[in-house]
mmCIF file with all atom_site columns, C-alpha atoms in Angstrom:
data_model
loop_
_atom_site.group_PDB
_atom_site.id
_atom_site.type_symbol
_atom_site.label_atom_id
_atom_site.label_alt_id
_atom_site.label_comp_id
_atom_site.label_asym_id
_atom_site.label_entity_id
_atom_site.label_seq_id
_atom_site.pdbx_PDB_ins_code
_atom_site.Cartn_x
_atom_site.Cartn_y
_atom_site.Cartn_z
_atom_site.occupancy
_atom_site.B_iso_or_equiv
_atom_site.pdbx_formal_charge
_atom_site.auth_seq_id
_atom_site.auth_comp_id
_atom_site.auth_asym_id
_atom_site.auth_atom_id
_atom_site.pdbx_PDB_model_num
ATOM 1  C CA . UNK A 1 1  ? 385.467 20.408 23.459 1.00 55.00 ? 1  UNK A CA 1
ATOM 2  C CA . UNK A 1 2  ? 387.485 16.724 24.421 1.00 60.00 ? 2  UNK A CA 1
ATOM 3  C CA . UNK A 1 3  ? 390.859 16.922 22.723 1.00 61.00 ? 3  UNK A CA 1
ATOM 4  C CA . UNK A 1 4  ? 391.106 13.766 21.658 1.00 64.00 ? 4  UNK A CA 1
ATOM 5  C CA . UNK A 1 5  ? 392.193 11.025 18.951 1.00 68.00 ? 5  UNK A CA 1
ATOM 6  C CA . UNK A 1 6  ? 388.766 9.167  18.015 1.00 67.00 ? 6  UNK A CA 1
ATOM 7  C CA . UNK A 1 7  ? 390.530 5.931  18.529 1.00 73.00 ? 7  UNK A CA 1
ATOM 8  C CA . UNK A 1 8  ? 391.194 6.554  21.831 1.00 72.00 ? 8  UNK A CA 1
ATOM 9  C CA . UNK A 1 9  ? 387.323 7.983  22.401 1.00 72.00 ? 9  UNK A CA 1
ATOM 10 C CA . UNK A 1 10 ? 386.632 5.069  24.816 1.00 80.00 ? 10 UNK A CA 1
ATOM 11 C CA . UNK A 1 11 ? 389.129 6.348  27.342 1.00 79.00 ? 11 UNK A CA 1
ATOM 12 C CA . UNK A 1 12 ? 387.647 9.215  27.995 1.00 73.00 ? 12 UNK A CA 1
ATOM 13 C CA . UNK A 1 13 ? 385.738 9.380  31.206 1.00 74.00 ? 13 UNK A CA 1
ATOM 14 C CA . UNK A 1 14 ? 382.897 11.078 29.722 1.00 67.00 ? 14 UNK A CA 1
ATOM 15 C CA . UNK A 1 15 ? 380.877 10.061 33.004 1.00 68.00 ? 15 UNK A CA 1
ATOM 16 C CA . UNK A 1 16 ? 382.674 12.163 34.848 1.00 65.00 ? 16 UNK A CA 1
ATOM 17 C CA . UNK A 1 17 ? 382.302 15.368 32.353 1.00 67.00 ? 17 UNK A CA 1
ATOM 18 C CA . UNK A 1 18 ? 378.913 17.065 33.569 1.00 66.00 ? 18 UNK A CA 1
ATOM 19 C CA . UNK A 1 19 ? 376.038 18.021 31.036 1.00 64.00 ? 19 UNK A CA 1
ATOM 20 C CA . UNK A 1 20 ? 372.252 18.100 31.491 1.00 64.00 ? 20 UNK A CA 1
ATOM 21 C CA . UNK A 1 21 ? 372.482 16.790 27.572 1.00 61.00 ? 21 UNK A CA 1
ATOM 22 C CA . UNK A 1 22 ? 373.830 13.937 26.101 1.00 60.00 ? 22 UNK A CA 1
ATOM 23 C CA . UNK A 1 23 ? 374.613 15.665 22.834 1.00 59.00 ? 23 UNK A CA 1
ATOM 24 C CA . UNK A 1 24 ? 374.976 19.100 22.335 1.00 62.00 ? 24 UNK A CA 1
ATOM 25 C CA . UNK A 1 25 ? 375.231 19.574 18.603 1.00 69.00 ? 25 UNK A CA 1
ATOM 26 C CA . UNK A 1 26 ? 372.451 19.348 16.190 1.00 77.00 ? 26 UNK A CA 1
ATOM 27 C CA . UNK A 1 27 ? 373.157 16.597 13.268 1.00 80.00 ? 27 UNK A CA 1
ATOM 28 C CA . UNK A 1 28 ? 376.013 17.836 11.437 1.00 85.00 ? 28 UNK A CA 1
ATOM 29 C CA . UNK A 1 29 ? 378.704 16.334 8.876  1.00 86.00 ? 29 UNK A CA 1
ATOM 30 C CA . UNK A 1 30 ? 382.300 16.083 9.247  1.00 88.00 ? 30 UNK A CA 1
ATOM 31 C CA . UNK A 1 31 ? 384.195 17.140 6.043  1.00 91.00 ? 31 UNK A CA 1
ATOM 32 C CA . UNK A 1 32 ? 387.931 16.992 7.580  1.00 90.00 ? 32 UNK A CA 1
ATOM 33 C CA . UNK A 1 33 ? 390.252 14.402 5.715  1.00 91.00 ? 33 UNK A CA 1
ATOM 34 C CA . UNK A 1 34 ? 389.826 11.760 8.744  1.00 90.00 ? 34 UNK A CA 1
ATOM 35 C CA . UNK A 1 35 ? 386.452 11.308 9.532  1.00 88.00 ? 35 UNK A CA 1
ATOM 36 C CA . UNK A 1 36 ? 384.797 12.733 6.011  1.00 89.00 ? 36 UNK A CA 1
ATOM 37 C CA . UNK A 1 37 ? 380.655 12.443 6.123  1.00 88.00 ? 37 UNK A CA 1
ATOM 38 C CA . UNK A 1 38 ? 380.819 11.098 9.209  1.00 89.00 ? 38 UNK A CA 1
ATOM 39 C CA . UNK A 1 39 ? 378.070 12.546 11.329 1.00 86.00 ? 39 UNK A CA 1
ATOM 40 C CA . UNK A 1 40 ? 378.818 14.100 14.639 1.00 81.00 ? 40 UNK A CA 1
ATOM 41 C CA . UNK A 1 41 ? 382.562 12.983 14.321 1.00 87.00 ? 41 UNK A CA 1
ATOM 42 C CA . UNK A 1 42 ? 383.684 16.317 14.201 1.00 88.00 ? 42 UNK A CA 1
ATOM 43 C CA . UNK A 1 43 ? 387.517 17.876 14.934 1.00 90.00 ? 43 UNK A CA 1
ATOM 44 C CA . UNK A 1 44 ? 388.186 20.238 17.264 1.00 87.00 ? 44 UNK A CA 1
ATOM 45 C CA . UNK A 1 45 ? 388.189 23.015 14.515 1.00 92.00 ? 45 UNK A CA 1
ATOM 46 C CA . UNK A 1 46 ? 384.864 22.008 12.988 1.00 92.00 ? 46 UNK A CA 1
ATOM 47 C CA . UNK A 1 47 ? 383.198 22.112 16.479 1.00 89.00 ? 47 UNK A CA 1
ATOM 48 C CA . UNK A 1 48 ? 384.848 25.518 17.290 1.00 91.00 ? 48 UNK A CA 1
ATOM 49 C CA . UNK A 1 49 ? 383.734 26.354 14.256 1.00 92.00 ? 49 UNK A CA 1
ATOM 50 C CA . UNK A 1 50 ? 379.995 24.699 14.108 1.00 90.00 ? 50 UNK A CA 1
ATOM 51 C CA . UNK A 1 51 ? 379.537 26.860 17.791 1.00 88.00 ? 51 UNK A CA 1
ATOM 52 C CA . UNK A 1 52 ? 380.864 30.486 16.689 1.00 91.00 ? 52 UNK A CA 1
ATOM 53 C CA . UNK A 1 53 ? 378.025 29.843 13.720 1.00 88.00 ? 53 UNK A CA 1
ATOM 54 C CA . UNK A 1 54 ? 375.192 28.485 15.777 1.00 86.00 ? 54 UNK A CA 1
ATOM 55 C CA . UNK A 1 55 ? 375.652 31.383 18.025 1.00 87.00 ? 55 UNK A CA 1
ATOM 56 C CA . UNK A 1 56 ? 376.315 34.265 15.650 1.00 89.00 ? 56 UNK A CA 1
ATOM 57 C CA . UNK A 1 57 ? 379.687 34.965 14.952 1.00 93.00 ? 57 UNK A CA 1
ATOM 58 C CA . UNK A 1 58 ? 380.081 33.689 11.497 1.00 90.00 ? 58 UNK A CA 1
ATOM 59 C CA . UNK A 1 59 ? 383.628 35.943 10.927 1.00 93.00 ? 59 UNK A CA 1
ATOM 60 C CA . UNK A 1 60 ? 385.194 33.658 13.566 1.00 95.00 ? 60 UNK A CA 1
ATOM 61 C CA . UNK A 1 61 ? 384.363 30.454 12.002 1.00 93.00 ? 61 UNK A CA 1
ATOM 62 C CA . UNK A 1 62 ? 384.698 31.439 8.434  1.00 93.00 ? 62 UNK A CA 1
ATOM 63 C CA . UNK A 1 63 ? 388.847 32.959 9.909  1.00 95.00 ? 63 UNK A CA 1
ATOM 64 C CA . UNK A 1 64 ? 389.075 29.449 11.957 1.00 94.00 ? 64 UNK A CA 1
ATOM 65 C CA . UNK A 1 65 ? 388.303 27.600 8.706  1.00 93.00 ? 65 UNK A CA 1
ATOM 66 C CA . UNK A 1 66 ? 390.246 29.646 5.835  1.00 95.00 ? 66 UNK A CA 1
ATOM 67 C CA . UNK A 1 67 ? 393.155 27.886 7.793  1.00 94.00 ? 67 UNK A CA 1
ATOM 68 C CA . UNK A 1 68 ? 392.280 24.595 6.390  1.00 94.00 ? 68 UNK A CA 1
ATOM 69 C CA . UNK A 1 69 ? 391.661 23.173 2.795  1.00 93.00 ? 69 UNK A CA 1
ATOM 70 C CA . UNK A 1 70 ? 388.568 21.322 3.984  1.00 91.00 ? 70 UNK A CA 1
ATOM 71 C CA . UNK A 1 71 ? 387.396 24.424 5.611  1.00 91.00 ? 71 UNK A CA 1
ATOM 72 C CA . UNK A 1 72 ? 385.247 25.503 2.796  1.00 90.00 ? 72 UNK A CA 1
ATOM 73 C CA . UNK A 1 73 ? 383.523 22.368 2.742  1.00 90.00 ? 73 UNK A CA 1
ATOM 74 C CA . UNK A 1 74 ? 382.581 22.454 6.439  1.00 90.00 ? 74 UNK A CA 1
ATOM 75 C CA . UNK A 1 75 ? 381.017 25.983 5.548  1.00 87.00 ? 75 UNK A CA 1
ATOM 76 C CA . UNK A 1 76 ? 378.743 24.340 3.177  1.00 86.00 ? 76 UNK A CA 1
ATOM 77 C CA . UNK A 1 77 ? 377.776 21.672 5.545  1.00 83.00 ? 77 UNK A CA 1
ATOM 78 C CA . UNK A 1 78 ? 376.560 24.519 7.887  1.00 80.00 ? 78 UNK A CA 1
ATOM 79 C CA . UNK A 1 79 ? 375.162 26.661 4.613  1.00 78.00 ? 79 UNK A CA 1
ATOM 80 C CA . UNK A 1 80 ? 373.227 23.152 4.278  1.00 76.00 ? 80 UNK A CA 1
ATOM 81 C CA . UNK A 1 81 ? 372.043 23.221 8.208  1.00 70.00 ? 81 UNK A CA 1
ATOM 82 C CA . UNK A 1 82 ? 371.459 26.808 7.880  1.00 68.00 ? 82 UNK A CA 1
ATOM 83 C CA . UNK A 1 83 ? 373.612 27.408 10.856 1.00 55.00 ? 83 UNK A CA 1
ATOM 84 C CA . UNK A 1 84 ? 374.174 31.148 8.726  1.00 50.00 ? 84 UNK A CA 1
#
């Protein structure tokens, strides 16, 4: 995860950050306030959130999310991706 503003995205010296793949995540949907429907534009949360899914541990995401009004919505974008 990059902690980072999306409008400061091209300072990050993602040449630098090693990974055998250029994108990790499979095509998913941001529903947060900022970047809403955007694909792959995803906050912190939702990408916590999209991993404890993809790899099993749905109790984790669905806790991470309740903390959030959009957080529903993000479970039905990965309901839709059947990511449970």
């Amino acid at each position: 995860v990059v902690e980072c503003s999306w409008a400061h995205i091209d300072d990050i010296p993602f040449s630098h950050i090693a990974s055998p793949h250029e994108r990790l995540f499979p095509y998913l949907l941001a529903t947060n306030p900022t970047n809403y429907t955007k694909p792959w534009w995803l906050n912190c949360v939702e990408a916590l959130a999209a991993t404890f899914y993809i790899t099993g541990f749905d109790h984790h995401a669905e806790t991470l999310l309740s903390s959030f009004g959009w957080g529903h919505s993000f479970q039905k974008v990965l309901l839709i991706f059947q990511f449970k």
